[in-house]
Amino acid sequence: MCNMRELVIVIIALFLISCEQENEINDLRVIDVESNVGKSRQVFLSEVAESIEYIPLETTEESFLGIPRRNQFVYENDLLFVCQKGDYFKIFNSKGNYLSAFNQRGNGPKEYVASDMFIVDSSGKVLSIGSARNIVEFKITGEYIRTINYPVEESLRGLSYNDLGKIGNNYYILSPNIITSKDYLNYSAIILDSTSKIVLKIPYPKISREFVNKLAQEKLFNGLRPPSSQITPKLFRFKNNVRVITETDENIISVNEDLHIDTVYRLKYGKYCIKNYPDSYNITYTKAPFLQLFGSIYESSAFLFMSFRTGKLPLKHWEYTNRDGAKMSSPVSCSYFNKKTGQF
C-alpha cells in the first residue's frame, strides 16, 4: 500500500483539435518515418500540451492506492480510473477527491474473471472490462449493467483477444492476439454489438498475411515462433472512432460510429520496413536494421504520439532507472506527428 502522505498524478491535457510516390509527402496522411531516421531533438511539453494539471489525490484510509497494474490508468470526462493489482478499481475526480471503489472479480454471472482489458466510455459513466471469456459492463458505482459474450464460430475457434475498444455507445471492437496459426490471420479486428452479434470483420491485410505466413514457416522450421508483437494488431481511440494497425502494415485504418472504414494514416517506412527483412525472426531487436512500433499509440486533435523499437539505427536510446535503482538503456525512441502541418 502506498505510504506517501500525498500522491500526485500529472494529467497532461492535450489539444482536442489524423509509400509509394514522391507527391505523397504533401499528403498530411503520410507519416514520413524513413526521412527522419537519425534525427532527434528534445521536445518540451509546451509544444504538445495545451495545459498541465497537478492533481493531488485524496489520502484517506479507503483512498490509498496499492500497486497499479501496468498501463491501467484512464482519465476520461474529468474522472481518473485506476486498476490495481487484484483487479479492483478506484475512481477520483479532477480535484483528486476519492469517489468510489469496486471489485467484482469472480466466476459469477455478474462478475469479471480478470481485468485483462478495460475501457471507459466518453461519458465517463460506463466501465467495460474484458477478460478471456467476455466483456462485462458496470456503472462507475460498481453496479452491473450487462455481459457481452465473445462470439463462437468456426473462423474464430481458439482465438484470444489482445485489445478492446468501444465505438460510440453500441459497438465493441476486439483485436486478436496472434501467435502462429494461419487460422488466426483471418482478421485484424472484429466488431460486436451489445447482443454479442458480429456486425463487421476487418480482414488481416493480404500483403501482411503473406509476409507473416512466410515468417511463421521459417520460424517453425527452426523450432521457434514469430514474436506476437510483430504480427498482433493494435487498437487506439480518437474521440468516438477506433484506429486499427497491424505491426507489419503501413496503413492505419479508422472505424467510426457508422462502421465506416477509412485509411487515415500511412507510415512511410521505406528501407526501414520490416517486410524488407524476411529473416527478421532471426534478428534480435537490439540489432534490427528496421523499425517496429512499440507500446501504445495516442492521438489528440493536433498530434499522433508513437514509440518505435529502433534496433541498431542511429537514434538515441531510451534511458531509465529500473525498480532496483539500476540505470538501463533500450533502443526505443518516442515520436510525434503534427496532424496540421504533416511534420513527423
Short mmCIF file of C-alpha atoms in Angstrom, two decimals:
data_model
loop_
_atom_site.label_atom_id
_atom_site.label_comp_id
_atom_site.label_asym_id
_atom_site.label_seq_id
_atom_site.Cartn_x
_atom_site.Cartn_y
_atom_site.Cartn_z
CA MET A 1 0.00 0.00 0.00
CA CYS A 2 1.20 3.48 -0.81
CA ASN A 3 2.59 5.16 2.36
CA MET A 4 3.06 8.64 0.90
CA ARG A 5 1.16 11.49 2.50
CA GLU A 6 0.23 12.76 -0.88
CA LEU A 7 0.21 11.05 -4.27
CA VAL A 8 0.38 13.39 -7.21
CA ILE A 9 -0.82 12.41 -10.65
CA VAL A 10 0.20 14.59 -13.56
CA ILE A 11 -2.56 14.95 -16.09
CA ILE A 12 -1.46 16.39 -19.41
CA ALA A 13 -4.47 17.79 -21.26
CA LEU A 14 -3.56 17.51 -24.91
CA PHE A 15 -5.13 19.59 -27.68
CA LEU A 16 -8.51 18.23 -28.66
CA ILE A 17 -8.45 19.52 -32.17
CA SER A 18 -5.24 12.19 -38.45
CA CYS A 19 4.92 4.79 -49.88
CA GLU A 20 4.59 4.97 -52.76
CA GLN A 21 5.24 8.14 -54.75
CA GLU A 22 7.05 11.44 -54.28
CA ASN A 23 3.88 13.54 -54.14
CA GLU A 24 2.68 11.54 -51.13
CA ILE A 25 4.92 13.71 -48.95
CA ASN A 26 2.42 16.53 -49.41
CA ASP A 27 -0.44 14.34 -48.21
CA LEU A 28 -0.96 15.00 -44.50
CA ARG A 29 -1.97 11.36 -44.04
CA VAL A 30 1.55 10.18 -44.93
CA ILE A 31 3.94 9.96 -41.98
CA ASP A 32 7.48 10.09 -43.38
CA VAL A 33 9.30 7.91 -40.87
CA GLU A 34 12.13 6.97 -43.24
CA SER A 35 13.42 10.53 -43.76
CA ASN A 36 13.63 11.15 -40.02
CA VAL A 37 15.84 8.23 -39.02
CA GLY A 38 18.96 9.69 -37.44
CA LYS A 39 17.25 12.93 -36.48
CA SER A 40 16.21 13.67 -32.92
CA ARG A 41 15.76 16.59 -30.54
CA GLN A 42 14.41 17.44 -27.12
CA VAL A 43 10.66 18.10 -27.11
CA PHE A 44 9.10 20.31 -24.44
CA LEU A 45 5.64 19.67 -23.09
CA SER A 46 4.66 23.20 -24.08
CA GLU A 47 4.96 22.11 -27.72
CA VAL A 48 2.35 19.40 -27.48
CA ALA A 49 0.23 20.14 -24.38
CA GLU A 50 -2.47 22.75 -24.01
CA SER A 51 -2.19 22.68 -20.23
CA ILE A 52 -0.64 20.67 -17.40
CA GLU A 53 -2.57 19.91 -14.24
CA TYR A 54 -1.14 18.53 -11.00
CA ILE A 55 -3.86 16.67 -9.13
CA PRO A 56 -3.10 15.67 -5.51
CA LEU A 57 -5.14 12.57 -4.75
CA GLU A 58 -7.09 12.40 -1.52
CA THR A 59 -5.21 10.30 1.03
CA THR A 60 -7.67 8.62 3.36
CA GLU A 61 -7.55 5.04 4.52
CA GLU A 62 -10.00 3.92 1.85
CA SER A 63 -8.49 6.01 -0.95
CA PHE A 64 -4.87 4.87 -0.57
CA LEU A 65 -3.62 3.20 -3.73
CA GLY A 66 -1.91 -0.14 -3.88
CA ILE A 67 0.26 -1.17 -6.81
CA PRO A 68 -1.42 -0.15 -10.09
CA ARG A 69 -1.39 -2.59 -12.96
CA ARG A 70 0.78 -1.56 -15.85
CA ASN A 71 -0.92 0.87 -18.26
CA GLN A 72 -4.09 0.68 -16.19
CA PHE A 73 -4.79 4.39 -15.75
CA VAL A 74 -7.64 6.04 -17.64
CA TYR A 75 -8.59 9.74 -17.46
CA GLU A 76 -11.98 10.33 -19.06
CA ASN A 77 -14.50 13.16 -18.70
CA ASP A 78 -12.70 14.61 -15.64
CA LEU A 79 -12.52 11.24 -13.89
CA LEU A 80 -9.40 9.20 -13.11
CA PHE A 81 -9.78 5.40 -13.08
CA VAL A 82 -7.01 3.29 -11.56
CA CYS A 83 -6.95 -0.51 -11.81
CA GLN A 84 -4.78 -2.06 -9.11
CA LYS A 85 -3.28 -5.49 -8.79
CA GLY A 86 -6.05 -7.76 -7.64
CA ASP A 87 -8.30 -6.35 -10.37
CA TYR A 88 -10.14 -3.76 -8.34
CA PHE A 89 -10.78 -0.16 -9.30
CA LYS A 90 -10.59 3.21 -7.56
CA ILE A 91 -12.07 6.36 -9.02
CA PHE A 92 -11.14 10.00 -8.37
CA ASN A 93 -12.46 13.27 -9.77
CA SER A 94 -10.44 16.05 -11.41
CA LYS A 95 -9.82 17.65 -7.99
CA GLY A 96 -8.31 14.44 -6.68
CA ASN A 97 -11.30 13.64 -4.46
CA TYR A 98 -11.90 9.95 -3.92
CA LEU A 99 -15.29 8.90 -5.31
CA SER A 100 -15.63 5.13 -5.15
CA ALA A 101 -14.04 1.71 -5.48
CA PHE A 102 -15.31 -1.68 -6.53
CA ASN A 103 -14.12 -5.19 -7.13
CA GLN A 104 -16.48 -7.59 -8.87
CA ARG A 105 -13.90 -10.21 -9.77
CA GLY A 106 -15.18 -13.77 -9.65
CA ASN A 107 -16.82 -16.54 -11.66
CA GLY A 108 -20.42 -15.46 -11.20
CA PRO A 109 -22.75 -14.24 -13.97
CA LYS A 110 -22.37 -10.58 -12.94
CA GLU A 111 -18.61 -10.70 -12.32
CA TYR A 112 -15.42 -10.48 -14.40
CA VAL A 113 -12.81 -13.25 -14.39
CA ALA A 114 -9.94 -10.76 -14.71
CA SER A 115 -9.43 -7.20 -15.91
CA ASP A 116 -7.18 -8.10 -18.84
CA MET A 117 -8.57 -5.12 -20.76
CA PHE A 118 -10.63 -2.19 -19.58
CA ILE A 119 -12.02 0.94 -21.16
CA VAL A 120 -14.23 3.82 -20.10
CA ASP A 121 -16.79 5.33 -22.46
CA SER A 122 -16.52 9.00 -23.44
CA SER A 123 -19.23 9.98 -20.93
CA GLY A 124 -17.16 8.55 -18.07
CA LYS A 125 -20.22 6.62 -16.87
CA VAL A 126 -19.67 3.07 -18.14
CA LEU A 127 -16.66 0.88 -17.36
CA SER A 128 -16.19 -2.10 -19.68
CA ILE A 129 -13.92 -4.92 -18.52
CA GLY A 130 -12.67 -7.54 -20.96
CA SER A 131 -11.32 -10.94 -19.95
CA ALA A 132 -10.58 -14.21 -21.71
CA ARG A 133 -14.28 -15.06 -21.53
CA ASN A 134 -16.39 -11.95 -22.15
CA ILE A 135 -16.92 -8.21 -21.70
CA VAL A 136 -18.77 -7.05 -18.58
CA GLU A 137 -20.19 -3.53 -18.25
CA PHE A 138 -20.54 -1.68 -14.95
CA LYS A 139 -21.61 1.76 -13.85
CA ILE A 140 -18.78 3.61 -12.11
CA THR A 141 -20.55 2.91 -8.83
CA GLY A 142 -19.87 -0.79 -9.44
CA GLU A 143 -23.45 -1.60 -10.39
CA TYR A 144 -23.69 -4.37 -13.00
CA ILE A 145 -25.18 -3.43 -16.39
CA ARG A 146 -24.76 -6.38 -18.77
CA THR A 147 -22.45 -9.06 -20.18
CA ILE A 148 -21.38 -9.33 -23.83
CA ASN A 149 -20.10 -12.83 -24.58
CA TYR A 150 -17.49 -13.37 -27.25
CA PRO A 151 -18.88 -14.85 -30.48
CA VAL A 152 -18.48 -18.52 -31.26
CA GLU A 153 -17.96 -19.54 -34.87
CA GLU A 154 -15.54 -21.75 -36.77
CA SER A 155 -13.36 -18.93 -38.15
CA LEU A 156 -12.76 -17.67 -34.58
CA ARG A 157 -12.11 -21.04 -32.95
CA GLY A 158 -9.23 -20.90 -30.46
CA LEU A 159 -8.86 -17.14 -30.80
CA SER A 160 -7.93 -14.98 -27.84
CA TYR A 161 -8.07 -11.19 -27.78
CA ASN A 162 -5.32 -8.67 -27.21
CA ASP A 163 -7.12 -5.35 -27.15
CA LEU A 164 -10.58 -3.88 -26.66
CA GLY A 165 -12.20 -0.67 -27.90
CA LYS A 166 -15.65 0.88 -27.92
CA ILE A 167 -17.20 2.63 -30.92
CA GLY A 168 -19.91 5.04 -29.85
CA ASN A 169 -22.40 3.53 -27.41
CA ASN A 170 -23.39 0.42 -29.32
CA TYR A 171 -20.33 -1.45 -30.61
CA TYR A 172 -17.21 -3.14 -29.29
CA ILE A 173 -14.11 -3.84 -31.36
CA LEU A 174 -11.67 -6.63 -30.49
CA SER A 175 -8.22 -7.29 -31.94
CA PRO A 176 -6.93 -10.88 -31.91
CA ASN A 177 -3.81 -11.99 -30.11
CA ILE A 178 -1.94 -13.65 -32.97
CA ILE A 179 0.64 -16.31 -32.22
CA THR A 180 1.49 -18.63 -35.13
CA SER A 181 -1.53 -20.40 -36.55
CA LYS A 182 -2.52 -19.22 -40.02
CA ASP A 183 -6.13 -19.51 -38.95
CA TYR A 184 -5.51 -16.55 -36.63
CA LEU A 185 -4.63 -14.35 -39.61
CA ASN A 186 -8.19 -14.08 -40.86
CA TYR A 187 -8.94 -10.76 -39.20
CA SER A 188 -7.26 -7.65 -37.83
CA ALA A 189 -10.37 -6.97 -35.74
CA ILE A 190 -13.98 -7.96 -35.26
CA ILE A 191 -16.85 -5.70 -34.19
CA LEU A 192 -19.74 -6.81 -31.96
CA ASP A 193 -22.99 -5.19 -30.98
CA SER A 194 -24.41 -5.28 -27.45
CA THR A 195 -26.11 -8.63 -28.14
CA SER A 196 -22.76 -10.34 -28.95
CA LYS A 197 -23.61 -10.43 -32.66
CA ILE A 198 -20.72 -9.88 -35.10
CA VAL A 199 -21.58 -6.90 -37.28
CA LEU A 200 -18.25 -6.45 -39.07
CA LYS A 201 -14.98 -8.28 -39.64
CA ILE A 202 -11.88 -6.38 -40.71
CA PRO A 203 -9.63 -8.67 -42.79
CA TYR A 204 -5.96 -9.02 -41.93
CA PRO A 205 -4.06 -7.15 -44.72
CA LYS A 206 -3.25 -9.52 -47.57
CA ILE A 207 0.37 -8.44 -48.06
CA SER A 208 0.99 -8.62 -44.32
CA ARG A 209 -0.62 -12.07 -44.18
CA GLU A 210 1.72 -13.36 -46.87
CA PHE A 211 4.74 -11.97 -45.02
CA VAL A 212 3.64 -13.38 -41.66
CA ASN A 213 2.88 -16.79 -43.14
CA LYS A 214 6.38 -16.94 -44.58
CA LEU A 215 7.79 -15.72 -41.28
CA ALA A 216 5.86 -18.41 -39.40
CA GLN A 217 7.06 -21.14 -41.76
CA GLU A 218 10.69 -20.08 -41.32
CA LYS A 219 10.39 -19.82 -37.55
CA LEU A 220 8.57 -23.09 -37.13
CA PHE A 221 11.16 -24.74 -39.33
CA ASN A 222 13.78 -23.57 -36.84
CA GLY A 223 11.70 -24.66 -33.86
CA LEU A 224 10.82 -21.07 -32.95
CA ARG A 225 7.72 -18.86 -33.01
CA PRO A 226 7.35 -15.44 -34.63
CA PRO A 227 7.03 -12.81 -31.87
CA SER A 228 3.41 -11.81 -31.43
CA SER A 229 4.44 -8.14 -31.13
CA GLN A 230 5.39 -8.22 -34.83
CA ILE A 231 2.05 -9.50 -36.04
CA THR A 232 -0.66 -8.69 -33.47
CA PRO A 233 -2.90 -5.72 -34.40
CA LYS A 234 -3.06 -2.65 -32.16
CA LEU A 235 -6.10 -0.51 -31.31
CA PHE A 236 -6.22 3.10 -30.17
CA ARG A 237 -9.03 5.60 -29.83
CA PHE A 238 -9.59 9.07 -31.23
CA LYS A 239 -12.81 10.66 -29.99
CA ASN A 240 -15.54 8.11 -30.83
CA ASN A 241 -13.51 6.41 -33.56
CA VAL A 242 -11.18 3.45 -33.12
CA ARG A 243 -7.96 3.12 -35.14
CA VAL A 244 -6.51 -0.25 -36.15
CA ILE A 245 -2.98 -1.11 -37.30
CA THR A 246 -1.01 -4.32 -37.68
CA GLU A 247 2.71 -4.22 -36.96
CA THR A 248 3.69 -5.33 -40.46
CA ASP A 249 1.27 -2.99 -42.24
CA GLU A 250 1.96 0.66 -43.04
CA ASN A 251 -1.70 1.70 -43.04
CA ILE A 252 -3.68 2.90 -40.03
CA ILE A 253 -7.40 2.49 -40.61
CA SER A 254 -10.27 4.06 -38.68
CA VAL A 255 -13.77 2.81 -37.84
CA ASN A 256 -16.42 5.42 -37.00
CA GLU A 257 -19.81 5.12 -35.26
CA ASP A 258 -21.49 4.25 -38.56
CA LEU A 259 -18.95 1.43 -39.01
CA HIS A 260 -17.45 3.22 -41.99
CA ILE A 261 -13.81 2.24 -42.55
CA ASP A 262 -11.20 4.61 -43.95
CA THR A 263 -7.41 4.77 -44.17
CA VAL A 264 -6.41 7.78 -42.09
CA TYR A 265 -2.58 7.49 -41.97
CA ARG A 266 0.16 5.77 -43.91
CA LEU A 267 3.52 5.12 -42.26
CA LYS A 268 6.27 5.53 -44.86
CA TYR A 269 8.99 3.22 -43.54
CA GLY A 270 10.85 2.90 -46.86
CA LYS A 271 14.04 0.89 -46.45
CA TYR A 272 13.35 0.52 -42.71
CA CYS A 273 10.17 -1.51 -43.25
CA ILE A 274 10.19 -4.92 -41.53
CA LYS A 275 8.80 -6.56 -44.69
CA ASN A 276 12.15 -5.91 -46.36
CA TYR A 277 13.66 -8.43 -43.94
CA PRO A 278 12.08 -11.88 -44.28
CA ASP A 279 14.68 -13.21 -41.82
CA SER A 280 13.54 -10.73 -39.13
CA TYR A 281 12.54 -13.67 -36.93
CA ASN A 282 16.24 -14.43 -36.54
CA ILE A 283 17.33 -10.88 -35.60
CA THR A 284 17.34 -9.65 -32.02
CA TYR A 285 15.53 -6.35 -31.51
CA THR A 286 18.77 -4.62 -30.43
CA LYS A 287 20.44 -5.43 -33.76
CA ALA A 288 17.49 -4.94 -36.10
CA PRO A 289 18.06 -2.69 -39.17
CA PHE A 290 14.32 -1.95 -39.34
CA LEU A 291 11.76 -0.07 -37.24
CA GLN A 292 8.94 -1.58 -35.19
CA LEU A 293 6.09 0.15 -33.39
CA PHE A 294 6.45 -0.26 -29.65
CA GLY A 295 3.81 0.08 -26.96
CA SER A 296 0.63 2.12 -27.17
CA ILE A 297 -0.31 4.82 -29.68
CA TYR A 298 -2.08 8.00 -28.56
CA GLU A 299 -3.84 10.62 -30.64
CA SER A 300 -5.01 14.13 -29.81
CA SER A 301 -6.70 16.56 -32.17
CA ALA A 302 -3.33 18.01 -33.13
CA PHE A 303 -0.81 15.17 -32.74
CA LEU A 304 -0.20 11.46 -33.07
CA PHE A 305 2.22 10.01 -30.49
CA MET A 306 4.14 6.80 -31.19
CA SER A 307 7.20 4.92 -29.96
CA PHE A 308 9.46 2.70 -32.07
CA ARG A 309 11.99 -0.01 -31.42
CA THR A 310 14.98 1.40 -33.31
CA GLY A 311 17.38 -1.56 -33.19
CA LYS A 312 20.86 -0.60 -34.36
CA LEU A 313 19.68 2.52 -36.20
CA PRO A 314 21.39 5.83 -35.28
CA LEU A 315 18.89 7.14 -32.74
CA LYS A 316 19.38 7.93 -29.06
CA HIS A 317 18.30 5.12 -26.74
CA TRP A 318 15.65 5.40 -24.07
CA GLU A 319 17.37 5.67 -20.70
CA TYR A 320 15.57 4.86 -17.47
CA THR A 321 16.03 3.57 -13.93
CA ASN A 322 14.53 0.20 -13.06
CA ARG A 323 12.78 -0.67 -9.80
CA ASP A 324 16.12 -1.77 -8.29
CA GLY A 325 17.65 1.64 -8.98
CA ALA A 326 19.91 0.45 -11.80
CA LYS A 327 20.31 2.66 -14.87
CA MET A 328 19.11 0.95 -18.03
CA SER A 329 19.10 1.65 -21.75
CA SER A 330 16.86 0.34 -24.51
CA PRO A 331 16.72 1.03 -28.29
CA VAL A 332 13.37 2.81 -28.14
CA SER A 333 12.58 6.29 -29.45
CA CYS A 334 9.46 8.39 -28.95
CA SER A 335 7.96 10.46 -31.75
CA TYR A 336 5.05 12.68 -32.63
CA PHE A 337 3.34 13.60 -35.89
CA ASN A 338 1.81 17.05 -36.37
CA LYS A 339 -1.57 16.49 -37.98
CA LYS A 340 -1.85 20.14 -39.03
CA THR A 341 1.50 20.51 -40.82
CA GLY A 342 2.28 16.89 -41.74
CA GLN A 343 5.62 17.13 -39.93
CA PHE A 344 6.93 13.98 -38.22
#
